[in-house]
Tab-separated table of C-alpha atoms in Angstrom:
chain	number	residue	atom	x	y	z
A	1	GLY	CA	20.167	30.785	-12.888
A	2	PRO	CA	17.618	33.597	-12.601
A	3	ASP	CA	14.893	31.460	-11.047
A	4	SER	CA	14.135	29.638	-7.811
A	5	ARG	CA	16.828	27.047	-8.525
A	6	SER	CA	19.729	29.522	-8.586
A	7	ARG	CA	21.104	31.444	-5.652
A	8	PRO	CA	23.680	34.202	-5.845
A	9	GLY	CA	26.776	33.409	-3.914
A	10	SER	CA	26.631	33.977	-0.207
A	11	ARG	CA	29.309	33.944	2.386
A	12	THR	CA	30.303	30.438	3.396
A	13	ARG	CA	32.660	28.995	5.956
A	14	GLN	CA	34.960	26.026	5.690
A	15	LYS	CA	33.173	23.395	7.709
A	16	SER	CA	32.978	19.624	7.554
A	17	VAL	CA	29.435	18.571	6.846
A	18	ALA	CA	28.132	15.017	6.954
A	19	PRO	CA	26.527	13.746	3.759
A	20	GLY	CA	23.148	13.614	5.459
A	21	ASP	CA	23.447	17.301	6.434
A	22	GLU	CA	24.054	18.514	2.893
A	23	LEU	CA	20.424	18.020	1.898
A	24	GLY	CA	17.343	18.255	4.081
A	25	VAL	CA	14.072	16.922	2.698
A	26	HIS	CA	10.862	18.332	4.096
A	27	VAL	CA	7.600	16.981	2.813
A	28	ASP	CA	4.358	18.000	4.480
A	29	LEU	CA	0.889	16.598	4.034
A	30	MET	CA	-0.033	18.874	1.140
A	31	GLU	CA	3.130	17.864	-0.683
A	32	TYR	CA	2.129	14.227	-0.249
A	33	VAL	CA	-1.284	14.978	-1.724
A	34	SER	CA	0.335	16.937	-4.535
A	35	ALA	CA	2.714	14.049	-5.216
A	36	LEU	CA	-0.197	11.601	-5.449
A	37	ARG	CA	-2.057	13.910	-7.815
A	38	LYS	CA	1.045	14.400	-9.933
A	39	ARG	CA	1.678	10.663	-10.258
A	40	TRP	CA	-1.955	9.554	-10.451
A	41	LEU	CA	-1.351	7.883	-13.794
A	42	VAL	CA	1.319	5.585	-12.323
A	43	ILE	CA	-0.915	4.777	-9.355
A	44	ALA	CA	-3.888	4.019	-11.610
A	45	LEU	CA	-1.732	1.889	-13.912
A	46	LEU	CA	-0.412	-0.208	-11.014
A	47	ALA	CA	-3.936	-0.618	-9.643
A	48	VAL	CA	-5.155	-1.844	-13.039
A	49	LEU	CA	-2.182	-4.184	-13.341
A	50	GLY	CA	-2.883	-5.558	-9.855
A	51	ALA	CA	-6.534	-6.128	-10.695
A	52	GLY	CA	-5.524	-7.800	-13.942
A	53	ALA	CA	-3.111	-10.053	-12.079
A	54	GLY	CA	-5.884	-11.029	-9.672
A	55	PHE	CA	-8.222	-11.771	-12.563
A	56	GLY	CA	-5.560	-13.834	-14.316
A	57	LEU	CA	-4.872	-15.789	-11.138
A	58	ALA	CA	-8.578	-16.516	-10.719
A	59	LYS	CA	-8.902	-17.725	-14.302
A	60	SER	CA	-5.821	-19.925	-14.061
A	61	THR	CA	-6.995	-21.597	-10.842
A	62	VAL	CA	-8.980	-24.814	-11.158
A	63	PRO	CA	-12.496	-24.179	-9.746
A	64	THR	CA	-13.530	-26.063	-6.622
A	65	TYR	CA	-17.139	-26.653	-5.571
A	66	ARG	CA	-18.512	-27.132	-2.062
A	67	SER	CA	-21.715	-28.777	-0.875
A	68	SER	CA	-22.999	-29.063	2.704
A	69	THR	CA	-25.457	-31.050	4.796
A	70	THR	CA	-26.882	-30.471	8.258
A	71	THR	CA	-27.875	-33.133	10.800
A	72	PHE	CA	-29.596	-32.891	14.170
A	73	VAL	CA	-28.305	-35.009	17.053
A	74	SER	CA	-30.927	-36.161	19.574
A	75	LEU	CA	-31.599	-38.775	22.220
A	76	ALA	CA	-33.662	-41.722	21.238
A	77	ARG	CA	-35.730	-41.546	24.410
A	78	GLY	CA	-36.586	-39.257	27.324
A	79	GLU	CA	-39.841	-39.551	29.233
A	80	THR	CA	-39.573	-36.863	31.926
A	81	VAL	CA	-38.425	-33.266	31.819
A	82	SER	CA	-35.424	-34.120	33.981
A	83	GLU	CA	-34.390	-36.883	31.612
A	84	LEU	CA	-34.756	-34.577	28.625
A	85	VAL	CA	-32.595	-31.848	30.230
A	86	GLN	CA	-29.922	-34.318	31.222
A	87	GLY	CA	-30.072	-35.931	27.803
A	88	THR	CA	-29.703	-32.563	26.044
A	89	MET	CA	-26.608	-31.681	28.083
A	90	TYR	CA	-25.218	-35.150	27.444
A	91	THR	CA	-25.808	-34.818	23.696
A	92	GLN	CA	-24.232	-31.358	23.506
A	93	ASN	CA	-21.088	-32.750	25.085
A	94	LEU	CA	-20.936	-35.447	22.397
A	95	VAL	CA	-21.654	-33.283	19.368
A	96	GLU	CA	-18.071	-32.010	19.093
A	97	SER	CA	-16.790	-35.581	19.205
A	98	PHE	CA	-19.214	-36.572	16.455
A	99	ALA	CA	-17.919	-33.726	14.282
A	100	ARG	CA	-14.343	-34.952	14.654
A	101	LEU	CA	-15.478	-38.481	13.904
A	102	ALA	CA	-16.623	-37.335	10.440
A	103	THR	CA	-13.009	-37.056	9.213
A	104	MET	CA	-11.776	-40.382	10.600
A	105	PRO	CA	-11.131	-43.560	8.571
A	106	SER	CA	-13.993	-45.448	10.263
A	107	VAL	CA	-16.377	-43.067	8.480
A	108	LEU	CA	-14.416	-42.221	5.324
A	109	ASP	CA	-13.280	-45.699	4.278
A	110	PRO	CA	-16.853	-46.914	3.626
A	111	VAL	CA	-17.565	-43.702	1.727
A	112	ILE	CA	-14.519	-44.214	-0.499
A	113	GLU	CA	-15.609	-47.769	-1.236
A	114	GLU	CA	-19.222	-46.749	-1.887
A	115	LEU	CA	-18.406	-43.912	-4.301
A	116	ASP	CA	-15.287	-45.559	-5.753
A	117	LEU	CA	-13.260	-42.386	-5.191
A	118	GLY	CA	-9.845	-43.970	-5.596
A	119	MET	CA	-8.164	-42.024	-2.808
A	120	SER	CA	-7.029	-42.600	0.754
A	121	ALA	CA	-8.976	-41.599	3.837
A	122	ARG	CA	-6.327	-39.011	4.677
A	123	THR	CA	-6.689	-37.382	1.268
A	124	LEU	CA	-10.465	-37.365	1.497
A	125	ALA	CA	-10.306	-35.906	5.014
A	126	ARG	CA	-8.655	-32.776	3.589
A	127	THR	CA	-11.808	-32.096	1.578
A	128	ILE	CA	-14.226	-32.646	4.481
A	129	THR	CA	-15.133	-30.006	7.055
A	130	ALA	CA	-17.382	-30.764	10.035
A	131	THR	CA	-18.500	-27.955	12.328
A	132	THR	CA	-20.912	-27.590	15.245
A	133	PRO	CA	-22.521	-24.192	15.891
A	134	LEU	CA	-22.081	-23.072	19.484
A	135	ASP	CA	-24.696	-24.293	21.984
A	136	THR	CA	-26.556	-26.333	19.382
A	137	MET	CA	-26.928	-29.992	18.549
A	138	PHE	CA	-26.405	-29.536	14.824
A	139	VAL	CA	-23.493	-30.967	12.859
A	140	GLU	CA	-22.724	-29.316	9.529
A	141	ILE	CA	-20.646	-31.362	7.097
A	142	SER	CA	-19.148	-29.796	3.959
A	143	ALA	CA	-17.326	-31.514	1.109
A	144	THR	CA	-15.277	-29.914	-1.661
A	145	SER	CA	-14.479	-31.297	-5.100
A	146	ARG	CA	-13.598	-30.122	-8.579
A	147	GLU	CA	-16.908	-31.584	-9.767
A	148	PRO	CA	-20.128	-30.172	-8.238
A	149	GLU	CA	-22.009	-33.505	-8.385
A	150	THR	CA	-19.169	-35.306	-6.633
A	151	ALA	CA	-19.107	-32.714	-3.851
A	152	ALA	CA	-22.811	-33.253	-3.157
A	153	LYS	CA	-22.470	-37.053	-3.251
A	154	ILE	CA	-19.529	-37.028	-0.836
A	155	ALA	CA	-21.365	-34.742	1.613
A	156	ASP	CA	-24.463	-36.989	1.631
A	157	ALA	CA	-22.411	-40.182	1.897
A	158	VAL	CA	-20.262	-38.886	4.787
A	159	THR	CA	-23.369	-37.716	6.642
A	160	ALA	CA	-25.142	-41.066	6.234
A	161	GLN	CA	-22.049	-43.023	7.258
A	162	LEU	CA	-21.468	-40.769	10.268
A	163	ALA	CA	-25.033	-41.343	11.471
A	164	SER	CA	-24.567	-45.089	11.086
A	165	THR	CA	-21.241	-45.036	12.910
A	166	VAL	CA	-22.627	-42.959	15.772
A	167	GLU	CA	-25.533	-45.336	16.255
A	168	SER	CA	-23.161	-48.293	16.326
A	169	ILE	CA	-20.728	-46.856	18.894
A	170	ALA	CA	-23.238	-44.993	21.098
A	171	PRO	CA	-24.472	-46.792	24.250
A	172	SER	CA	-27.602	-48.865	23.648
A	173	GLY	CA	-30.780	-48.327	25.591
A	174	ALA	CA	-33.611	-50.650	26.390
A	175	GLU	CA	-34.429	-53.321	23.812
A	176	ASN	CA	-30.923	-52.741	22.287
A	177	THR	CA	-31.936	-49.443	20.674
A	178	PRO	CA	-29.312	-46.691	20.119
A	179	SER	CA	-29.412	-43.918	22.685
A	180	VAL	CA	-28.301	-41.243	20.185
A	181	THR	CA	-29.596	-40.685	16.681
A	182	MET	CA	-28.616	-38.275	13.898
A	183	THR	CA	-31.343	-36.966	11.622
A	184	VAL	CA	-30.590	-35.193	8.346
A	185	VAL	CA	-32.420	-31.863	8.258
A	186	ALA	CA	-30.752	-30.420	5.147
A	187	ASP	CA	-29.559	-32.560	2.251
A	188	ALA	CA	-26.630	-31.623	0.054
A	189	VAL	CA	-27.414	-29.526	-3.019
A	190	VAL	CA	-25.352	-29.625	-6.203
A	191	PRO	CA	-23.555	-26.241	-6.277
A	192	THR	CA	-23.749	-24.073	-9.378
A	193	VAL	CA	-21.090	-21.515	-8.387
A	194	PRO	CA	-17.520	-22.561	-7.543
A	195	PHE	CA	-16.338	-22.094	-3.986
A	196	THR	CA	-12.876	-21.130	-5.178
A	197	PRO	CA	-11.529	-19.124	-6.847
A	198	ASN	CA	-13.481	-16.012	-5.896
A	199	THR	CA	-12.896	-13.905	-8.999
A	200	LYS	CA	-14.370	-10.707	-7.568
A	201	MET	CA	-12.348	-11.024	-4.378
A	202	ASN	CA	-9.136	-11.722	-6.296
A	203	VAL	CA	-9.682	-8.729	-8.569
A	204	ALA	CA	-10.460	-6.480	-5.594
A	205	LEU	CA	-7.429	-7.647	-3.625
A	206	GLY	CA	-5.179	-7.348	-6.679
A	207	GLY	CA	-6.428	-3.839	-7.394
A	208	ALA	CA	-6.003	-2.809	-3.757
A	209	GLY	CA	-2.498	-4.248	-3.695
A	210	GLY	CA	-1.549	-2.458	-6.897
A	211	LEU	CA	-3.036	0.766	-5.563
A	212	ALA	CA	-1.013	0.459	-2.350
A	213	VAL	CA	2.179	-0.196	-4.306
A	214	GLY	CA	1.454	2.802	-6.540
A	215	VAL	CA	0.878	5.117	-3.578
A	216	ALA	CA	4.024	3.859	-1.846
A	217	LEU	CA	6.053	4.306	-5.037
A	218	ALA	CA	4.736	7.838	-5.563
A	219	LEU	CA	5.571	8.840	-1.993
A	220	LEU	CA	8.997	7.207	-2.213
A	221	LEU	CA	9.802	9.093	-5.403
A	222	THR	CA	8.694	12.307	-3.713
A	223	VAL	CA	10.952	11.743	-0.722
A	224	LEU	CA	13.932	10.791	-2.903
A	225	ASP	CA	13.385	13.685	-5.317
A	226	THR	CA	16.156	16.225	-4.616
A	227	ARG	CA	15.236	18.749	-7.285
A	228	VAL	CA	14.564	22.313	-6.169
A	229	ARG	CA	11.257	23.669	-7.371
A	230	GLY	CA	10.407	26.175	-4.645
A	231	ILE	CA	11.516	27.761	-1.402
A	232	LYS	CA	10.575	24.705	0.654
A	233	ASP	CA	12.891	22.549	-1.436
A	234	VAL	CA	15.953	24.656	-0.660
A	235	PRO	CA	18.140	22.838	1.894
A	236	SER	CA	18.111	24.681	5.193
A	237	HIS	CA	21.417	25.248	6.979
A	238	GLN	CA	22.537	27.799	9.514
A	239	ASP	CA	25.506	28.871	7.335
A	240	ARG	CA	23.517	28.973	4.106
A	241	VAL	CA	20.723	31.486	3.643
A	242	LEU	CA	18.363	32.127	0.745
A	243	LEU	CA	19.076	35.606	-0.546
A	244	GLY	CA	16.161	35.812	-2.953
A	245	ILE	CA	14.249	34.352	-5.880
A	246	VAL	CA	14.697	35.679	-9.407
A	247	PRO	CA	11.999	34.912	-12.002
A	248	ARG	CA	13.211	33.536	-15.315
A	249	GLU	CA	12.128	35.194	-18.534
A	250	ARG	CA	12.704	32.510	-21.123
A	251	SER	CA	11.980	34.750	-24.090
A	252	ARG	CA	14.399	37.442	-22.866
A	253	ARG	CA	16.881	35.344	-21.023
A	254	ASP	CA	19.961	37.495	-21.577
A	255	GLN	CA	18.343	40.849	-20.885
A	256	VAL	CA	19.749	42.894	-18.007
A	257	THR	CA	16.577	43.346	-16.013
A	258	ILE	CA	17.476	46.391	-13.942
A	259	LEU	CA	18.665	48.422	-16.908
A	260	GLY	CA	15.979	47.201	-19.289
A	261	GLU	CA	13.057	47.332	-16.846
A	262	PRO	CA	14.173	49.286	-13.776
A	263	HIS	CA	10.723	49.145	-12.207
A	264	GLY	CA	9.784	45.577	-13.148
A	265	ALA	CA	9.357	42.550	-10.911
A	266	GLY	CA	12.723	41.163	-11.986
A	267	ALA	CA	14.541	44.351	-11.014
A	268	GLU	CA	12.869	44.351	-7.619
A	269	SER	CA	13.961	40.770	-7.002
A	270	PHE	CA	17.610	41.774	-7.540
A	271	ARG	CA	17.178	44.795	-5.256
A	272	ARG	CA	15.766	42.446	-2.612
A	273	ILE	CA	18.931	40.397	-2.898
A	274	GLN	CA	20.962	43.589	-2.491
A	275	THR	CA	18.997	44.417	0.679
A	276	ASN	CA	19.615	40.968	2.151
A	277	LEU	CA	23.306	41.283	1.360
A	278	GLN	CA	23.297	44.626	3.140
A	279	PHE	CA	21.914	43.020	6.295
A	280	ILE	CA	24.511	40.287	6.092
A	281	GLY	CA	27.274	42.854	5.587
A	282	ALA	CA	26.123	44.748	8.677
A	283	ALA	CA	26.862	41.718	10.868
A	284	SER	CA	30.122	40.719	9.163
A	285	GLN	CA	32.682	42.100	6.750
A	286	LEU	CA	31.179	40.958	3.459
A	287	ARG	CA	33.581	41.817	0.662
A	288	THR	CA	33.332	39.084	-1.928
A	289	LEU	CA	30.445	37.310	-3.622
A	290	VAL	CA	30.663	34.288	-5.883
A	291	VAL	CA	27.848	33.514	-8.336
A	292	SER	CA	27.813	29.973	-9.666
A	293	SER	CA	25.427	27.256	-10.840
A	294	SER	CA	25.304	23.507	-11.325
A	295	VAL	CA	25.191	23.540	-15.137
A	296	SER	CA	25.972	26.012	-17.884
A	297	GLY	CA	23.389	28.317	-19.362
A	298	GLU	CA	21.405	28.902	-16.154
A	299	GLY	CA	22.064	32.650	-16.108
A	300	LYS	CA	25.098	33.150	-13.875
A	301	SER	CA	26.244	36.173	-15.853
A	302	THR	CA	22.801	37.779	-15.791
A	303	VAL	CA	22.488	37.309	-12.041
A	304	ALA	CA	26.020	38.539	-11.345
A	305	LEU	CA	25.583	41.652	-13.503
A	306	ASN	CA	22.194	42.573	-12.034
A	307	VAL	CA	23.377	42.082	-8.457
A	308	ALA	CA	26.380	44.289	-9.224
A	309	ILE	CA	24.088	46.983	-10.665
A	310	ALA	CA	21.802	46.764	-7.605
A	311	LEU	CA	24.795	47.192	-5.281
A	312	ALA	CA	26.094	50.120	-7.334
A	313	GLU	CA	22.690	51.850	-7.134
A	314	LYS	CA	23.303	52.278	-3.402
A	315	GLY	CA	26.508	54.152	-4.069
A	316	GLY	CA	28.896	51.292	-3.396
A	317	ARG	CA	32.063	50.548	-5.334
A	318	VAL	CA	31.618	47.282	-7.186
A	319	LEU	CA	34.147	45.269	-9.162
A	320	LEU	CA	32.629	42.578	-11.359
A	321	VAL	CA	35.022	39.809	-12.397
A	322	ASP	CA	34.118	37.235	-15.025
A	323	ALA	CA	35.976	34.094	-13.909
A	324	ASP	CA	34.600	31.817	-16.599
A	325	LEU	CA	37.729	31.148	-18.612
A	326	ARG	CA	36.043	28.796	-21.101
A	327	ARG	CA	32.921	30.743	-22.062
A	328	PRO	CA	33.253	34.294	-20.742
A	329	THR	CA	30.220	36.528	-21.213
A	330	ILE	CA	30.753	39.720	-19.271
A	331	ALA	CA	34.447	40.017	-20.102
A	332	THR	CA	33.702	40.031	-23.823
């Protein structure tokens, strides 16, 4: 047709071409940006849907609360500086073992019996976390539960039972006193905000995921889009050249541009095609042109007639044949 999507017939050779060679897709950075701007509504919609999915997941998840305590591990005695240094190093080596002891049945079984939890020590151990900050003698114990009060009670009970167990298994000093003691420096507090789910985080992650899917979908549609909208979209091939671009005048679609407006932009576009054909004819014996299109009504007759007029303006002998046997235009 008389626009950037139609090309007057050019000389072609019989050559086997692989399917991948028939169409070359070239998308540069600006085309990517243009594609994102063109499909911004789809991207925004997917981002909103992702955020909504994250919010729905957060609301459908049962909230879990966490409460923590902190204890300080120290030696029961140490009279000289040397004894204190040695005792500190000795205690630091034991702190990690004490933290692991907090999730063992010897500590958890009494807690289950005291609080009447109705669960096994293995199940309770999954809700207990004991950590020791590096190069310190602190043990931090955290407990999680669906009820905030229960989480605080479990954390306090595990801490108290751990201190009792440590004193019972640690070596005894003089007068049968424990050599290691654990002192609570921070009691458990009943939490007011659930530990999980994190609604804001879920919404943010859902929105980011939806945004990423939207961007990927927009870029994929751009790469798979084979429609020709400009010169860059025309498949490049050594045996196929672009002769020119003819603007479409929708209100005067059937007008013969060169005869109607001999000095207009449309007429010049057909003369540019004639010039390109002249260069091609100089390198080879160009005798026949075929003008065709993918669908009907794109302006094949208009293009063929104007190209013929442009060739005749240069004094050449031109024979125009209307080969459309179903809907002939020029022949009638």
